[in-house]
Coordinates of C-alpha atoms in Angstrom, one line a residue:
Q1 CA -31.4 -2.7 38.1
V2 CA -31.5 -5.9 40.1
Q3 CA -29.6 -9.0 38.8
L4 CA -29.4 -12.3 40.5
V5 CA -27.2 -15.3 39.1
E6 CA -26.9 -18.7 40.5
S7 CA -24.1 -21.2 40.6
G8 CA -23.1 -24.4 42.2
G9 CA -25.4 -26.9 41.1
G10 CA -24.5 -30.3 39.7
S11 CA -25.0 -34.0 40.1
V12 CA -24.3 -35.8 43.4
L13 CA -25.2 -39.1 44.8
S14 CA -27.9 -39.6 47.7
G15 CA -26.7 -38.3 51.0
G16 CA -24.5 -35.9 49.3
S17 CA -24.0 -32.1 49.8
L18 CA -23.9 -28.9 47.5
R19 CA -23.3 -25.4 48.2
L20 CA -25.2 -23.0 46.0
A21 CA -24.4 -19.4 45.6
C22 CA -26.4 -16.2 44.6
T23 CA -24.5 -13.3 43.2
T24 CA -26.4 -10.3 43.5
S25 CA -25.9 -6.8 41.8
G26 CA -28.5 -3.8 42.4
L27 CA -29.2 -4.7 46.0
T28 CA -27.5 -5.5 49.3
V29 CA -28.3 -8.8 50.6
M30 CA -27.7 -7.8 54.2
S31 CA -30.6 -5.3 53.8
N32 CA -33.3 -7.1 51.9
C33 CA -35.1 -10.2 52.2
V34 CA -33.7 -13.1 50.2
A35 CA -34.8 -16.7 49.2
W36 CA -34.4 -19.8 47.4
F37 CA -37.0 -21.7 45.5
R38 CA -37.1 -24.7 43.5
Q39 CA -39.0 -26.3 40.6
V40 CA -39.3 -29.6 39.1
P41 CA -41.1 -29.9 35.5
G42 CA -44.7 -29.8 35.8
K43 CA -45.0 -28.6 39.3
E44 CA -45.1 -25.2 40.8
R45 CA -42.1 -23.4 42.1
E46 CA -41.5 -24.2 45.7
G47 CA -40.2 -21.9 48.5
V48 CA -37.0 -23.7 50.0
A49 CA -35.6 -21.2 52.6
A50 CA -35.7 -17.4 53.0
R51 CA -33.4 -15.1 55.1
S52 CA -34.9 -11.5 56.3
D53 CA -32.9 -8.4 56.7
A54 CA -32.7 -8.8 60.2
G55 CA -31.2 -12.5 59.9
Y56 CA -34.3 -14.5 60.7
T57 CA -34.3 -17.8 58.6
Y58 CA -37.3 -19.8 57.5
Y59 CA -37.3 -23.1 55.8
S60 CA -40.0 -25.6 54.4
D61 CA -40.8 -28.5 56.4
S62 CA -39.3 -30.7 53.5
V63 CA -35.7 -29.2 54.1
K64 CA -35.6 -28.1 57.6
G65 CA -32.6 -29.6 59.3
R66 CA -30.9 -30.3 56.1
F67 CA -30.3 -27.1 54.3
T68 CA -28.8 -23.7 55.5
I69 CA -29.4 -20.3 54.0
S70 CA -26.8 -17.6 54.8
R71 CA -25.3 -14.2 53.5
D72 CA -21.7 -13.1 52.5
K73 CA -21.7 -9.4 53.0
N74 CA -18.5 -9.0 51.8
K75 CA -19.3 -10.4 48.4
N76 CA -22.9 -9.6 48.5
V77 CA -23.7 -13.4 48.0
V78 CA -26.7 -15.5 49.3
H79 CA -25.7 -19.1 50.0
L80 CA -27.9 -22.3 50.0
Q81 CA -25.9 -25.3 51.7
L82 CA -27.8 -28.5 50.8
T83 CA -26.7 -31.6 52.9
D84 CA -28.2 -35.1 53.1
L85 CA -29.5 -34.9 49.7
N86 CA -32.2 -37.5 48.3
R87 CA -33.8 -37.8 45.0
E88 CA -36.8 -35.6 45.9
D89 CA -34.4 -32.8 46.2
T90 CA -33.7 -32.9 42.5
A91 CA -34.8 -29.7 40.9
M92 CA -33.9 -26.3 39.2
Y93 CA -32.9 -23.9 42.2
Y94 CA -34.0 -20.4 42.1
C95 CA -32.5 -17.2 44.0
T96 CA -34.8 -14.5 44.4
A97 CA -35.2 -11.2 46.5
V98 CA -37.6 -8.5 47.6
K99 CA -36.0 -5.0 47.2
G100 CA -37.2 -2.7 50.2
P101 CA -38.2 -2.9 53.8
V102 CA -40.3 -5.9 54.7
S103 CA -40.9 -7.3 58.3
S104 CA -39.1 -10.6 58.9
E105 CA -42.5 -12.3 59.3
N106 CA -43.4 -11.0 56.0
C107 CA -40.1 -12.4 54.4
G108 CA -41.0 -15.9 55.8
R109 CA -44.6 -15.8 54.5
R110 CA -43.6 -15.0 51.3
L111 CA -42.2 -18.7 50.8
E112 CA -45.7 -19.7 50.4
S113 CA -45.8 -18.3 46.9
A114 CA -43.4 -17.4 44.1
T115 CA -45.8 -14.5 42.9
E116 CA -44.5 -12.7 46.0
W117 CA -41.2 -12.3 44.5
P118 CA -40.1 -9.7 41.9
Y119 CA -36.7 -10.6 41.2
W120 CA -35.2 -13.7 39.8
G121 CA -32.1 -15.4 38.6
Q122 CA -32.0 -18.0 35.7
G123 CA -31.4 -21.0 38.1
T124 CA -29.0 -23.8 38.8
Q125 CA -29.7 -27.7 38.1
V126 CA -29.2 -30.0 41.2
T127 CA -29.6 -33.5 40.3
V128 CA -29.4 -36.3 43.1
S129 CA -29.1 -39.9 42.2
S130 CA -29.2 -43.2 44.1

């Protein structure tokens, strides 16, 4: 059974940084496609960053250059480093994964739709104020 648990959210000022963590069980982060999405009330869940099993990374245009997705193989954890935060980054952030072989291209393309991901955590809230 796959379980994902997010942590690390909080309240920060514009320009600040946070590091989110997704602790996983039931799958190996180094061997599967993993990603982060975010959602604000009234809007669809938005893909933010993905990392394929081969290590290729993909980012939405809105976060490219500011966010970094990484994996800790020893702890089976997926991180999302958030820097230069602004108010538009305020959202609930969710960790997600696909278990099983997918190509790196497929992994990145799945950022376009939350329906492509079968496993989700409960989310961690990020609030950015000016």
